[in-house]
Tab-separated table of C-alpha atoms in Angstrom:
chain	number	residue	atom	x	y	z
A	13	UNK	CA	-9.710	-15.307	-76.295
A	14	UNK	CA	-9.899	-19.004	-77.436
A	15	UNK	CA	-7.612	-21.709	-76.352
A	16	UNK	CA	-5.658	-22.413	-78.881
A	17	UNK	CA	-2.226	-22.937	-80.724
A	18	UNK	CA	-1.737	-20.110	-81.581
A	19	UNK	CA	-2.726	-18.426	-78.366
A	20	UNK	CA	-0.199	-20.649	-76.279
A	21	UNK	CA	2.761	-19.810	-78.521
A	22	UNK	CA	1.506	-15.959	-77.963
A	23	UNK	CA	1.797	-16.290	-74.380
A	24	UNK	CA	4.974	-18.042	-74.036
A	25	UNK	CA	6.208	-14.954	-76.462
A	26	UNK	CA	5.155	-12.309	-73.824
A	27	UNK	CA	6.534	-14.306	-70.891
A	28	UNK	CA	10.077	-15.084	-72.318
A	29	UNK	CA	9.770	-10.984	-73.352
A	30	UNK	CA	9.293	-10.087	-69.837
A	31	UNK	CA	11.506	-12.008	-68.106
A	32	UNK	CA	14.156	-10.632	-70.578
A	33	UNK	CA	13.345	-7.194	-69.920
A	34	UNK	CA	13.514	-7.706	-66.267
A	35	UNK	CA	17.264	-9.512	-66.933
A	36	UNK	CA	18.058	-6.370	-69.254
A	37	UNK	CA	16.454	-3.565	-66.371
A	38	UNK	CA	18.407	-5.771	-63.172
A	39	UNK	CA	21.504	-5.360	-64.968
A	40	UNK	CA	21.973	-1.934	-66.268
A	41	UNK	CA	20.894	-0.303	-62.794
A	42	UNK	CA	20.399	3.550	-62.815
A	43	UNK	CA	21.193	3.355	-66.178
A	44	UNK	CA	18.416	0.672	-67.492
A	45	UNK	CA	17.513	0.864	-70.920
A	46	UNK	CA	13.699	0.234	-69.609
A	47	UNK	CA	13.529	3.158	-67.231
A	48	UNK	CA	12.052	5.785	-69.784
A	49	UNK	CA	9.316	3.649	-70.102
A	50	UNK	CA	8.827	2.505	-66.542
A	51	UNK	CA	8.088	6.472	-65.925
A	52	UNK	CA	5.836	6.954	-68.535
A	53	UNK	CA	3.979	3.771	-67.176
A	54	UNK	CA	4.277	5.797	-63.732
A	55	UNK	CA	2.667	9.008	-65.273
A	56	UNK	CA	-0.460	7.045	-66.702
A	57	UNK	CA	-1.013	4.712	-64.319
A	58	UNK	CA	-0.417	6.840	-60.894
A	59	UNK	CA	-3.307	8.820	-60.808
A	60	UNK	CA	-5.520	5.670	-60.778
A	61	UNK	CA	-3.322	4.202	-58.257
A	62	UNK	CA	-3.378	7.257	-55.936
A	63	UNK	CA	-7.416	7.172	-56.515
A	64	UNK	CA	-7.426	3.974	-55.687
A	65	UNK	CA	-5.365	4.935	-52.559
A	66	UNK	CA	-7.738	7.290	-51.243
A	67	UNK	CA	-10.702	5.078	-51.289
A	68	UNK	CA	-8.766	2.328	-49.627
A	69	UNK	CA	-6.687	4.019	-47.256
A	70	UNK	CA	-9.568	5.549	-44.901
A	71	UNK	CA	-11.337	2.144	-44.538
A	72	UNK	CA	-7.847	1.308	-43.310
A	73	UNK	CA	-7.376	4.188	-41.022
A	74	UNK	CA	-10.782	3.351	-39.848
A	75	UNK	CA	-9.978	-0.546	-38.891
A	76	UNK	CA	-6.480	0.936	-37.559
A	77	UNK	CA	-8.381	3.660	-35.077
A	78	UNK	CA	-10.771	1.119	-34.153
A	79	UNK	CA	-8.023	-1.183	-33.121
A	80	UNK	CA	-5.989	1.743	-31.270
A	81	UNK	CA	-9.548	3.241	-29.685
A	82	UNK	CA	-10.057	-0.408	-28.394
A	83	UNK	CA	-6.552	-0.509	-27.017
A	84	UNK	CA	-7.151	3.186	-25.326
A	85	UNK	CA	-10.608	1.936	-23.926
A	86	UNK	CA	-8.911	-0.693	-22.273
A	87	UNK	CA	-6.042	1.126	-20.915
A	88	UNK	CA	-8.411	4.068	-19.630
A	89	UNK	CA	-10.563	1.383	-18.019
A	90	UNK	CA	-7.210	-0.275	-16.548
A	91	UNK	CA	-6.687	2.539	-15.073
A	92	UNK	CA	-10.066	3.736	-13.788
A	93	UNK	CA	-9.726	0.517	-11.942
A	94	UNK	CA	-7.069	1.115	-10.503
A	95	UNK	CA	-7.618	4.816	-9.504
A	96	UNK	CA	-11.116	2.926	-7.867
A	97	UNK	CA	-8.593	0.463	-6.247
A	98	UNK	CA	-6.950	2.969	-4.662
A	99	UNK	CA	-9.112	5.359	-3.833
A	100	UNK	CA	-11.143	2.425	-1.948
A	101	UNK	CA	-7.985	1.878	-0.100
A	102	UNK	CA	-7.459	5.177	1.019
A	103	UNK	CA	-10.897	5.700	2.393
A	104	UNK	CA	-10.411	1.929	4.085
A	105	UNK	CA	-6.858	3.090	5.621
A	106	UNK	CA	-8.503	6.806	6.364
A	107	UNK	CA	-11.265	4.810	8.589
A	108	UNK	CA	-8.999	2.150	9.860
A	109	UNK	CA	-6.997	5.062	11.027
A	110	UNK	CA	-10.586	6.622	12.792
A	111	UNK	CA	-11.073	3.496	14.265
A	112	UNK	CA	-7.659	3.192	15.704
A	113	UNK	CA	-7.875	6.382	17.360
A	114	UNK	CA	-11.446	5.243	18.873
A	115	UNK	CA	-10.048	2.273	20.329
A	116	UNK	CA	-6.885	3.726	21.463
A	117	UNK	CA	-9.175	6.847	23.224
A	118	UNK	CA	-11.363	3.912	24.880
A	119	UNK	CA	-8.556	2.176	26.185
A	120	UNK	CA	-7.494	5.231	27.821
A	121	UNK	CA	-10.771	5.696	29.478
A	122	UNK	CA	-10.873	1.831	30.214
A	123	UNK	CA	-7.538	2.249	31.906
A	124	UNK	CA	-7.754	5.296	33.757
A	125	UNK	CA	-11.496	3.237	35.603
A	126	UNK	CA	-10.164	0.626	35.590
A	127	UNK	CA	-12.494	-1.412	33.782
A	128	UNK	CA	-12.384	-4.451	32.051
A	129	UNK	CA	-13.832	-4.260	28.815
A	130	UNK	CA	-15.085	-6.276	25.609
A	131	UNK	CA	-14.899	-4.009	22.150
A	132	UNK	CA	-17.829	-4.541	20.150
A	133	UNK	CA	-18.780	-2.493	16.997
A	134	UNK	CA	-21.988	-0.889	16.189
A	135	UNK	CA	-23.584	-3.002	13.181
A	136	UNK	CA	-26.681	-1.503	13.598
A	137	UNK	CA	-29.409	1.373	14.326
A	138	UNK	CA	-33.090	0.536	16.433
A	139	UNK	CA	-34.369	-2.663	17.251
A	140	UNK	CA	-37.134	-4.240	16.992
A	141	UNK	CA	-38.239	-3.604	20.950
A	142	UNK	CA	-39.416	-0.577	20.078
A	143	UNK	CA	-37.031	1.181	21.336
A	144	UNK	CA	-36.240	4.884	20.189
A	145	UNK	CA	-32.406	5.246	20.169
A	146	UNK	CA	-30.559	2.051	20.580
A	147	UNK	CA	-28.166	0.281	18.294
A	148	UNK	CA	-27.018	-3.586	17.992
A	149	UNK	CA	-23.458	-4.262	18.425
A	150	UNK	CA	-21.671	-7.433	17.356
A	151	UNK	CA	-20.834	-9.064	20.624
A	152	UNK	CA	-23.216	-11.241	22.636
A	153	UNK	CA	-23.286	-13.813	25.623
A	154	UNK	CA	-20.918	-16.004	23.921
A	155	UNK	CA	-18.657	-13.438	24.405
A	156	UNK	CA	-19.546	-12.761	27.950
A	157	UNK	CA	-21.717	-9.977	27.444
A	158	UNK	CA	-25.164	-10.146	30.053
A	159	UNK	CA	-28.020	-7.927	30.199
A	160	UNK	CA	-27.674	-4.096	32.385
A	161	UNK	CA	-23.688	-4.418	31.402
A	162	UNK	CA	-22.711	-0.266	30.824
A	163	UNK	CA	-21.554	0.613	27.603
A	164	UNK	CA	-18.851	3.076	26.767
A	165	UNK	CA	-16.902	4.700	24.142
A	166	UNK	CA	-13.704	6.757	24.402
A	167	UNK	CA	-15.652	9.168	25.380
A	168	UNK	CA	-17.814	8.632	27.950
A	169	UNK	CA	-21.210	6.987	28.672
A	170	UNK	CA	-22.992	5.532	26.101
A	171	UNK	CA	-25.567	3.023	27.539
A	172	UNK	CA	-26.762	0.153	29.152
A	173	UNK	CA	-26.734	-3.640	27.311
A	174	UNK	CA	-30.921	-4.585	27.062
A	175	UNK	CA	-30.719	-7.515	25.119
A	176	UNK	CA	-28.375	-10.314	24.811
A	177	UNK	CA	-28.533	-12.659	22.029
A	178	UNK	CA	-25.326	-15.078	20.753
A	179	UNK	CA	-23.328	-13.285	18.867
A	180	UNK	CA	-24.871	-9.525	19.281
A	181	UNK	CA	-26.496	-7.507	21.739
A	182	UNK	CA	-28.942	-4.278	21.829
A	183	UNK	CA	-27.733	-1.719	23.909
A	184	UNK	CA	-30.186	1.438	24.469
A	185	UNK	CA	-28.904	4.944	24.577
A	186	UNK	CA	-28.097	7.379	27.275
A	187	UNK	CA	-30.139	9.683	25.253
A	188	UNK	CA	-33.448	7.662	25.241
A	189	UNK	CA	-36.643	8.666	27.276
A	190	UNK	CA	-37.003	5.242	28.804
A	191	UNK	CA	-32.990	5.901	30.311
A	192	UNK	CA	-32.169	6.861	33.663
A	193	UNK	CA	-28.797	6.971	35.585
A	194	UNK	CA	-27.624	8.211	38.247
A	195	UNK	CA	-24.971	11.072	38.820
A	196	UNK	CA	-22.831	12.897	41.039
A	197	UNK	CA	-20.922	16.406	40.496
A	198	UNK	CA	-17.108	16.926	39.754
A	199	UNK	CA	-15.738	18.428	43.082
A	200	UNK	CA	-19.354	18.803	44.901
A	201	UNK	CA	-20.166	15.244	44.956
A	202	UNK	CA	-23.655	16.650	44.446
A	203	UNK	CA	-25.901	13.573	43.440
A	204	UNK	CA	-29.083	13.291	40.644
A	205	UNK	CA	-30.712	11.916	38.254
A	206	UNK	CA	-29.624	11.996	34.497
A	207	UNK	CA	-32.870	11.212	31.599
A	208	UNK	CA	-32.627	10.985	28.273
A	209	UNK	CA	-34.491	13.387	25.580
A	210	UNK	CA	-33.737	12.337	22.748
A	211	UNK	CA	-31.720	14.875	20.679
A	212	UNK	CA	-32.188	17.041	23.538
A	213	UNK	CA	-29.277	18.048	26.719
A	214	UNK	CA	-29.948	15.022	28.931
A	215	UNK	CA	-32.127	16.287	31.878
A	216	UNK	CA	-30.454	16.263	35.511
A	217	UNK	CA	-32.367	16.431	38.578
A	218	UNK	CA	-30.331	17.366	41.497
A	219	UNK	CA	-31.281	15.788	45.059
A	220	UNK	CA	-30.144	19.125	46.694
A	221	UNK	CA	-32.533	22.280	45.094
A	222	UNK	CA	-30.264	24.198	46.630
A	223	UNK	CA	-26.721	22.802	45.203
A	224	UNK	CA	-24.488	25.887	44.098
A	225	UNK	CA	-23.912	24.848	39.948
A	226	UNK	CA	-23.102	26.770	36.929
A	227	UNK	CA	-22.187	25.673	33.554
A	228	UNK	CA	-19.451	23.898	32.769
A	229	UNK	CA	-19.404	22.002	35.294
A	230	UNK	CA	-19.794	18.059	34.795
A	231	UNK	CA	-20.716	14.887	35.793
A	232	UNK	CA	-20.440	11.108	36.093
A	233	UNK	CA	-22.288	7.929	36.850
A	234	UNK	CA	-22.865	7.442	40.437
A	235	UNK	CA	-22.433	3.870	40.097
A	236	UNK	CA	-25.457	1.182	40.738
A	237	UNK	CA	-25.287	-1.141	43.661
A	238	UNK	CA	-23.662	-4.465	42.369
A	239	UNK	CA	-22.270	-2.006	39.670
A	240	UNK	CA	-25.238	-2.733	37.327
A	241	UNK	CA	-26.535	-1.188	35.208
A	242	UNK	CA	-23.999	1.006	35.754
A	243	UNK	CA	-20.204	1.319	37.122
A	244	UNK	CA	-19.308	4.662	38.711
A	245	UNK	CA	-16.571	7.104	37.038
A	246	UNK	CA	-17.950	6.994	33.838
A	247	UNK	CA	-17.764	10.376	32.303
A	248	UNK	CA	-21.243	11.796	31.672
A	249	UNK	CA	-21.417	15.511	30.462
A	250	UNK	CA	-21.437	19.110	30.793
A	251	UNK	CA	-23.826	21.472	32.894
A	252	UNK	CA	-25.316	23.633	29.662
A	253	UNK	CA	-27.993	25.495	31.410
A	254	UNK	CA	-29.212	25.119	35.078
A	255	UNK	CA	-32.854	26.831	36.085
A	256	UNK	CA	-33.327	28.258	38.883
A	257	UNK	CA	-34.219	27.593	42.059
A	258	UNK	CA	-38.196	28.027	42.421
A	259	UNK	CA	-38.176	26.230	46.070
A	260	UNK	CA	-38.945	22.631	44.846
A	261	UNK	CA	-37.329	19.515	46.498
A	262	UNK	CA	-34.830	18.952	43.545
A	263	UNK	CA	-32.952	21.173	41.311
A	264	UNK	CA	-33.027	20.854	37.104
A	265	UNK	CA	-29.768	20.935	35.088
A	266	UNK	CA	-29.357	20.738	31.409
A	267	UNK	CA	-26.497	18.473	30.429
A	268	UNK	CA	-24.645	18.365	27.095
A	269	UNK	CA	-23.608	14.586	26.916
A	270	UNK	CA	-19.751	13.415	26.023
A	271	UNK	CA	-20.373	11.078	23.681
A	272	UNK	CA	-22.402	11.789	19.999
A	273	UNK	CA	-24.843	9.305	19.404
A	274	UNK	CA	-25.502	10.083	16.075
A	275	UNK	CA	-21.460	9.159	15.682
A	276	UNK	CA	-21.206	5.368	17.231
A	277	UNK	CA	-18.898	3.059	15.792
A	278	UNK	CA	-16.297	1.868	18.098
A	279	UNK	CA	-17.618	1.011	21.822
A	280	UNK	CA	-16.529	-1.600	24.867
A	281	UNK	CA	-19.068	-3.517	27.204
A	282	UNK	CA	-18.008	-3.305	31.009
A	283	UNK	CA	-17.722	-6.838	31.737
A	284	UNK	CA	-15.582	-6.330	34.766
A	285	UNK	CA	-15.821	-3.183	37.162
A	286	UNK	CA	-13.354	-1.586	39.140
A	287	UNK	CA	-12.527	-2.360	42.448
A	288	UNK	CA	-13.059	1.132	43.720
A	289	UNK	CA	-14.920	3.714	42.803
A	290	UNK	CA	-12.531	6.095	40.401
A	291	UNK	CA	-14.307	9.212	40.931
A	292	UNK	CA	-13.110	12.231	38.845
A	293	UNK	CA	-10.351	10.513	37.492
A	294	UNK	CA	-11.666	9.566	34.394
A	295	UNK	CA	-12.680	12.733	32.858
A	296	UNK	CA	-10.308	14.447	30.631
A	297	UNK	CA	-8.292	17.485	31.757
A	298	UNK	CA	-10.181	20.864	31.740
A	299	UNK	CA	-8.900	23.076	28.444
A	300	UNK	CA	-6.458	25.848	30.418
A	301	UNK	CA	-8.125	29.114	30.219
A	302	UNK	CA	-6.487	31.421	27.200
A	303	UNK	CA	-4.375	33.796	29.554
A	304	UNK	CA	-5.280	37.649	28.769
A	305	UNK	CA	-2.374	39.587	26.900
A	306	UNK	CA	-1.057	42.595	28.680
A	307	UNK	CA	-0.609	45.548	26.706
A	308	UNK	CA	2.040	47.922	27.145
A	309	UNK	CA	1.779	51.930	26.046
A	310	UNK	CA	4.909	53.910	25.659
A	311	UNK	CA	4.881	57.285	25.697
A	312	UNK	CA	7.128	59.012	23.258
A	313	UNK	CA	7.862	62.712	24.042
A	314	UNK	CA	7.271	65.195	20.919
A	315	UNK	CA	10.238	67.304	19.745
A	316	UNK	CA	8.746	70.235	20.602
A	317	UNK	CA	8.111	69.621	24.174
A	318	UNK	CA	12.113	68.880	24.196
A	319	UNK	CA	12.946	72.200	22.452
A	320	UNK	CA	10.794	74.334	24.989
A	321	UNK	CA	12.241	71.868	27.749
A	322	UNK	CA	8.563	70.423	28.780
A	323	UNK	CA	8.392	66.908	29.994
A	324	UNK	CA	5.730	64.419	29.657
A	325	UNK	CA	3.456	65.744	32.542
A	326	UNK	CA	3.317	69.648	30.810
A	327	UNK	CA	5.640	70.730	33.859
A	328	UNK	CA	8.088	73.081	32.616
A	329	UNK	CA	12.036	71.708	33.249
């Protein structure tokens, strides 16, 4: 359509039109004069406006569920982070509590020798000595550790301090080939020789070929003059086997060590030993033996041995 006269007066026509309708439709309400044909606009043009609905609405869905998926994926990864908070927590609190107990055990046995001790921590397995079973532990001589100091745990024996460096130390194992201390018997005094065999029972060699053992019995360091390597008292382990006597000078037992040393965490350097020798006092109470239950049979007479006035023993009354 052309721009012209005629066409501007045409459009100023439809515009004053419209906005009279609209005054008309305002003011008579429900009851507008327009409304018949407002529906039958609604009946030809609402098909094409619910089509056009349908296509537009899904791309809409679409933006709105990749808006909410983005919020879920964030909240779900929110918490996943926090569940992994948590959790870490946990399993920090469950092995602070572990270590707690450890130290709290080792401070028994510390007490009860009196020993003065230095906690360390295992930080590592093996060493480059060569060694086969040693670990590194984080203290060293600038924490007053020296070379042949013994190392415990709150269990019992654990080693012997090799190597000294500043700030760690390697201490080899009570279990290792090259380790030797020496012993003496709960109650019998009886003194040996305790080596390591690896993952073995620790082998005992008992001065007297003759000594009267048996297992269960146990054992503990003899002490070493100048108390190094070794302090005395330290709990050792249990007789598991003994051979027998085959008329040699010395007499082989087959000890199950106290401590684990596949399970070292938590261990204290002997920097100070006691000022006498505490003997059997550091090992831990024997488990009571489970007492045997008694069991009691009553013997109910039958009601025909009371009509024919038998007792119990067939005798007749």
């Amino acid at each position: 359509m052309r721009d012209t006269k005629e066409s501007r007066l045409l459009l100023v026509l439809l515009i004053a039109i419209a906005f009279a309708l609209i005054t008309v439709d305002i003011r008579g309400g429900r009851n507008s004069p327009v409304d018949g044909a407002r529906q039958a606009a609604a009946a030809v043009f609402g098909p094409i406006e619910n089509g056009m609905s349908t296509v537009v609405d899904p791309v809409g869905n679409a933006v709105s569920a990749v808006r909410d998926s983005g919020e879920r994926h964030d909240r779900l990864a929110r918490l996943e982070k926090q569940n992994a908070t948590l959790k870490a927590k946990l399993g920090s609190d469950d092995r602070n509590r572990s270590r707690l107990g450890q130290l709290e055990k080792m401070l028994n046995v510390a007490a009860e020798g009196q020993y003065g001790i230095k906690g360390a921590q295992v930080i590592a397995i093996g060493s480059a000595q060569g060694f086969s079973w040693t670990v590194t532990i984080d203290v060293g001589y600038n924490d007053g550790i020296k070379r042949d100091m013994t190392v415990l745990n709150g269990n019992g024996l654990v080693g012997r301090v090799t190597t000294v460096g500043p700030d760690a130390s390697t201490v080899l194992l009570a279990n290792d080939p090259d380790f030797t201390v020496g012993t003496r018997m709960e109650g019998s005094d009886e003194l040996g020789f305790a080596s390591g065999q690896g993952d073995r029972p620790l082998r005992v060699e008992l001065l007297d070929s003759k000594a009267e053992v048996k297992k269960g019995d146990r054992l503990v360091t003899f002490g070493s003059q100048g108390d190094k390597p070794f302090v005395p008292g330290v709990p050792v382990g249990t007789v598991s086997s003994v051979d027998p006597s085959n008329g040699g000078l010395t007499r082989t037992l087959y000890v199950t060590p106290f401590v684990s040393f596949t399970k070292l965490d938590i261990v204290g350097v002997v920097v100070e030993a006691p000022k006498k020798d505490p003997r059997d006092e550091v090992l831990p109470a024997k488990p009571k033996p489970t007492p045997t239950p008694t069991v009691t049979v009553t013997v109910t007479p039958s009601a025909d041995a009371s009509a024919n006035g038998t007792d119990t023993t067939g005798q007749q009354q």
